[in-house]
Amino acid sequence: MSDAISWKKQNLISIEHLSVTEINTIFSLARAYKKATDSGQSKFNALEGKTVVNLFLEPSTRTRLAFEIASKRLSADSITISGVASSLSKGESLKDTAHNIVALGADIIIMRHSSSGSSEYLSRTIKTPIINAGDGSHAHPTQALLDAFTLMERLGDVKKKKVTILGDILFSRVARSNIHCLQKLGAHVTLAGPNTLVPKAFEAMGVRVSHNLKEALEDADAIMLLRIQHERQTSTHFPSISEYKTSFGLNERRAHWIKPNAIIMHPGPINRGVEIDSKLADSANSVILEQVKNGVFVRMAILHLCHSAYNKCKIKLPK
Ligand code: CP
C-alpha cells in the first residue's frame, strides 16, 4: 500500500455507500494492522486521547468486544453502554441520548440498534462519526467487510468466486451487507434456504435464489451459514427447528455435496446442531474463528479512517 491514503467518509452506515476502492483501502489498512500485531506490536497511537462510545441496544459478543479491543489497541478510551443500563429504558429518546453522549466527550459512536435505519438517522442528527454495528435487518457493514477480508485471505481474490449464503436471509442484516459487499467485489452470490425465508424477490439484487440445497452447495467456493433470527420474526416461517435442521442444516451427509476445499463461514452466534453440525463448524474447512480474529483488524482500520476523515488529519500507516 502506498503511504498516501485518501479517505473522506466519517461515518460507516452501509456497504452501499462504499466504492470498491474504499473497500480495498479498508482491507489494506486492516492488513497492515494485522501484520504489525502478528509481529508483536500491541498498541498503536491513531486514536490516542480519544473516546469511543459503544452504544449497544441489542445483545452482542463478537462485534462489541472486537470494537472495544480495536479501540484500545488504537490507544482510545472505550466505553460501552447497553439499552437496559441507559436512560433509554426510562423513556429518553435516541436523539437526546446521542446528544448527551456527544456532550460527554465522545469522539466516535458505534451503535447497534433493533431498528433498520437508526444509524443513518443518528448520522443526520449529530456531527460525531457514527459506525453502524448492526441496525435491525438492514445492515451489518463491518461484518460483511471482515467476511470478505477473510475470504480474500483464503482465496486471494473473490472475483468470480461462488459464495452461497444459507439460512434465514429474510431477517438477516449480515446477508444483505454481504450481498452488497461480495457483489461489489465481483463474487457470484447464491441464497439458499426455505422459500419462506429466501423469497425469489431477492433475485432483484442480482443474486441466484435456490431452494434446492444440493444445487446451492455443490459449486460453492464458500458457504456462509446463518442462524434463524427468532428475535426479528413475528410469525413462524417453518414448522419447527427440528424440521429446519432436517431440511436445511449443514450436516455430514450434506458435506459430501460440497467441494473438498469449500470454505465454511458463520458470523456467529452459532446454533450448533441446527444450521450447522459441530464437526463441520470445527473442521479444517471452517474459518469461523479467523472471521472473529479479523474483525478486530478490520474495525481498527474503520475507526482509524473515520476518525481521520472527521478531523481532516493524515492517515499514518502502522510501522
Ligand atoms: N456476528 C455478530 O454480529 O455477532 P454478535 O451479535 O455477537 O456481535
XYZ file of C-alpha atoms and ligand atoms in Angstrom:
327
model
C 0.000 0.000 0.000
C 1.329 3.474 -0.836
C 1.948 5.863 2.065
C -0.823 8.263 0.964
C -4.270 7.060 1.972
C -7.248 9.005 0.723
C -10.381 8.699 2.880
C -13.250 11.175 3.134
C -16.053 9.347 4.964
C -16.501 9.961 8.688
C -19.451 7.517 9.005
C -19.862 3.877 8.088
C -23.569 3.195 7.748
C -23.834 0.601 4.981
C -21.799 -1.126 2.277
C -23.858 0.625 -0.439
C -22.066 3.869 0.476
C -18.604 2.379 -0.179
C -16.806 2.167 -3.509
C -14.617 -0.828 -4.398
C -11.574 1.429 -3.924
C -12.757 2.345 -0.431
C -13.358 -1.305 0.481
C -9.827 -2.115 -0.667
C -8.451 0.822 1.351
C -10.086 -0.610 4.499
C -8.572 -4.012 3.697
C -5.085 -2.570 3.093
C -5.078 -0.765 6.433
C -6.547 -3.817 8.219
C -3.807 -5.958 6.651
C -1.148 -3.512 7.899
C -2.590 -3.638 11.431
C -2.749 -7.429 11.306
C 0.861 -7.706 10.141
C 2.136 -5.306 12.819
C 0.096 -7.091 15.526
C 1.304 -10.526 14.415
C 4.871 -9.151 14.637
C 4.301 -8.378 18.322
C 3.081 -4.765 18.403
C 0.046 -4.438 20.683
C -0.534 -0.663 20.817
C -0.888 1.981 18.074
C -1.439 5.683 18.607
C -4.049 6.548 15.934
C -6.793 7.348 18.498
C -4.635 8.495 21.406
C -6.621 10.704 23.802
C -9.929 9.926 22.048
C -13.092 8.378 23.492
C -15.052 5.711 21.624
C -18.566 5.002 22.896
C -20.215 1.660 22.090
C -23.973 2.198 22.276
C -25.233 -1.368 22.092
C -29.006 -1.575 22.306
C -29.130 -5.238 21.244
C -27.036 -8.144 22.588
C -23.584 -8.747 21.099
C -20.431 -10.683 21.921
C -18.162 -10.536 18.843
C -18.945 -7.092 17.425
C -18.940 -5.283 20.748
C -15.755 -6.927 22.015
C -13.965 -6.508 18.676
C -14.767 -2.764 18.678
C -13.651 -2.449 22.309
C -10.384 -4.285 21.606
C -9.816 -2.344 18.361
C -10.350 0.989 20.184
C -7.958 0.017 22.977
C -5.282 -1.174 20.524
C -5.544 2.270 18.883
C -4.994 3.850 22.362
C -8.540 5.228 22.719
C -10.686 5.028 25.836
C -13.544 2.658 25.053
C -16.831 2.774 26.969
C -19.820 0.514 26.396
C -23.412 1.229 27.396
C -26.333 -1.107 26.898
C -30.038 -0.366 26.462
C -31.139 -1.592 29.880
C -28.280 0.271 31.589
C -29.058 3.562 29.830
C -31.795 6.137 30.348
C -33.400 4.934 27.094
C -35.140 2.446 29.391
C -36.614 5.472 31.239
C -38.082 6.933 28.054
C -35.242 9.149 26.801
C -35.161 9.400 23.006
C -32.288 8.095 20.889
C -31.642 11.669 19.696
C -31.364 13.028 23.251
C -29.221 10.059 24.292
C -26.839 10.731 21.395
C -26.618 14.475 22.124
C -25.743 13.657 25.738
C -23.073 11.149 24.678
C -21.532 13.850 22.475
C -21.728 16.431 25.318
C -19.861 13.947 27.498
C -16.982 13.991 25.013
C -17.417 11.024 22.646
C -15.207 11.245 19.554
C -16.810 8.248 17.770
C -20.119 6.458 18.439
C -20.615 2.825 17.452
C -24.240 1.795 17.560
C -26.212 -1.448 17.401
C -29.979 -0.971 17.326
C -33.011 -3.127 16.592
C -34.480 -0.574 14.149
C -33.453 -0.532 10.485
C -32.270 2.957 9.548
C -31.356 4.012 13.091
C -27.638 4.561 12.309
C -28.442 6.677 9.257
C -30.880 8.697 11.386
C -28.213 9.231 14.048
C -25.646 10.310 11.459
C -28.041 13.076 10.366
C -28.731 14.073 13.971
C -25.184 14.608 15.280
C -21.835 15.573 13.758
C -19.731 12.960 15.577
C -18.665 9.942 13.442
C -21.164 7.052 13.567
C -20.318 3.446 12.830
C -23.178 1.008 12.296
C -22.676 -2.190 14.298
C -25.983 -3.627 13.048
C -29.385 -1.939 12.559
C -32.422 -4.209 12.505
C -32.435 -6.435 9.447
C -30.955 -3.621 7.304
C -27.153 -3.709 7.524
C -24.109 -5.002 9.387
C -21.342 -3.461 7.271
C -18.352 -4.308 9.475
C -19.402 -7.983 9.486
C -19.542 -8.074 5.679
C -16.151 -6.366 5.455
C -14.487 -8.817 7.822
C -16.138 -11.708 5.967
C -14.795 -10.513 2.601
C -11.379 -9.799 4.160
C -11.250 -13.387 5.487
C -12.360 -14.818 2.149
C -9.677 -12.818 0.320
C -7.013 -14.102 2.702
C -8.045 -17.677 1.862
C -8.867 -17.305 -1.839
C -6.551 -14.463 -2.889
C -9.439 -12.720 -4.608
C -13.209 -13.154 -4.518
C -13.751 -12.054 -8.122
C -15.803 -14.726 -9.957
C -15.829 -16.909 -6.817
C -19.129 -18.542 -5.862
C -20.465 -17.839 -2.385
C -23.633 -19.494 -1.065
C -25.408 -17.899 1.884
C -27.678 -20.462 3.550
C -30.308 -19.801 6.200
C -32.590 -17.030 7.341
C -31.885 -14.425 4.659
C -35.146 -12.514 5.054
C -34.347 -11.201 8.532
C -30.561 -11.049 8.164
C -28.612 -7.784 8.065
C -25.461 -9.904 7.637
C -26.877 -11.394 4.429
C -27.874 -8.008 2.995
C -24.489 -6.424 3.699
C -22.670 -9.481 2.368
C -24.698 -9.499 -0.845
C -23.710 -5.856 -1.484
C -20.061 -6.335 -0.491
C -19.450 -9.617 -2.334
C -21.153 -8.383 -5.491
C -19.125 -5.149 -5.477
C -16.004 -7.309 -5.292
C -17.150 -9.432 -8.237
C -18.315 -12.622 -6.491
C -21.350 -14.649 -7.590
C -23.814 -14.982 -4.712
C -26.404 -17.726 -4.236
C -29.025 -17.519 -1.490
C -30.453 -20.777 -0.173
C -32.943 -21.905 2.464
C -36.694 -22.340 2.857
C -38.763 -20.312 0.387
C -40.431 -18.509 3.291
C -37.036 -17.139 4.425
C -35.429 -16.860 0.975
C -38.091 -15.374 -1.301
C -37.450 -15.174 -5.033
C -37.769 -11.366 -4.692
C -34.085 -11.327 -3.642
C -33.229 -12.050 -7.303
C -33.799 -8.320 -7.887
C -30.473 -7.811 -6.054
C -28.690 -9.772 -8.804
C -28.233 -12.998 -6.831
C -29.276 -16.576 -7.607
C -32.020 -17.878 -5.296
C -32.175 -21.645 -4.840
C -34.441 -23.788 -2.705
C -32.561 -26.911 -3.804
C -29.823 -27.330 -1.238
C -27.666 -29.734 -3.264
C -27.667 -27.374 -6.236
C -26.811 -24.402 -3.981
C -23.948 -26.176 -2.240
C -22.178 -28.249 -4.872
C -20.481 -25.458 -6.841
C -19.789 -23.070 -3.934
C -16.239 -21.914 -3.145
C -17.519 -20.667 0.194
C -20.653 -21.398 2.221
C -21.877 -18.892 4.772
C -24.335 -20.283 7.316
C -26.809 -18.039 9.095
C -28.813 -18.764 12.213
C -32.577 -18.329 12.399
C -33.229 -14.797 13.686
C -36.105 -15.647 16.054
C -35.846 -12.197 17.678
C -36.943 -10.499 14.425
C -39.641 -12.943 13.328
C -43.206 -12.076 14.191
C -44.656 -15.324 12.832
C -43.297 -18.824 12.165
C -41.615 -19.388 8.794
C -41.206 -23.174 9.055
C -42.936 -25.813 11.202
C -40.177 -26.410 13.794
C -36.445 -26.107 14.441
C -36.138 -29.856 14.032
C -37.749 -29.665 10.569
C -35.492 -26.762 9.577
C -32.470 -28.809 10.636
C -33.707 -31.861 8.724
C -34.310 -29.891 5.524
C -31.566 -27.227 5.573
C -28.968 -27.957 8.265
C -25.388 -28.469 7.041
C -24.599 -31.953 8.335
C -22.060 -34.641 7.497
C -24.279 -36.212 4.839
C -24.699 -32.905 3.026
C -20.993 -32.126 3.464
C -20.394 -34.782 0.762
C -22.085 -32.414 -1.705
C -19.612 -29.570 -1.157
C -16.226 -29.115 -2.850
C -13.349 -30.597 -0.794
C -11.803 -27.140 -0.256
C -15.023 -25.170 0.172
C -14.703 -22.601 2.944
C -17.258 -22.750 5.748
C -18.190 -19.421 7.340
C -20.583 -18.243 10.030
C -20.900 -14.747 11.525
C -21.903 -16.211 14.900
C -23.546 -16.869 17.221
C -23.743 -20.496 16.038
C -26.654 -22.727 16.953
C -24.710 -25.984 16.813
C -26.756 -28.912 15.562
C -29.306 -26.618 13.868
C -27.857 -24.667 10.899
C -24.519 -26.495 11.165
C -23.220 -29.623 12.877
C -20.312 -29.220 15.289
C -17.988 -31.436 13.243
C -18.267 -29.053 10.291
C -18.119 -25.863 12.359
C -14.839 -27.114 13.854
C -13.445 -28.712 10.667
C -10.345 -27.669 8.683
C -12.674 -26.036 6.118
C -14.083 -23.679 8.752
C -12.758 -20.112 9.065
C -15.255 -19.099 11.731
C -12.673 -18.110 14.336
C -10.497 -16.432 11.674
C -13.525 -14.249 10.894
C -13.712 -13.282 14.574
C -9.977 -12.510 14.764
C -10.041 -10.473 11.549
C -12.965 -8.489 12.947
C -10.546 -6.662 15.248
C -8.187 -5.572 12.418
C -10.976 -4.536 10.059
C -12.565 -2.466 12.843
C -9.206 -0.887 13.734
C -8.945 0.240 10.118
C -12.509 1.603 10.073
C -12.073 3.508 13.366
C -8.786 4.980 12.145
C -10.201 6.036 8.758
C -13.473 7.538 10.059
C -11.664 9.447 12.812
C -9.100 10.796 10.329
C -11.826 11.936 7.919
C -13.677 13.787 10.701
C -10.523 15.501 11.986
C -9.105 16.035 8.496
C -5.821 14.521 9.645
C -3.349 12.438 7.664
C -3.531 8.679 7.934
C -0.227 7.226 9.033
C 0.286 3.532 8.431
C 1.305 1.378 11.391
C 5.048 0.755 11.393
N -21.649 -11.539 14.177
C -22.190 -10.780 15.160
O -22.710 -9.681 14.933
O -22.060 -11.343 16.402
P -22.523 -10.622 17.741
O -24.013 -10.499 17.700
O -22.041 -11.494 18.866
O -21.886 -9.268 17.758
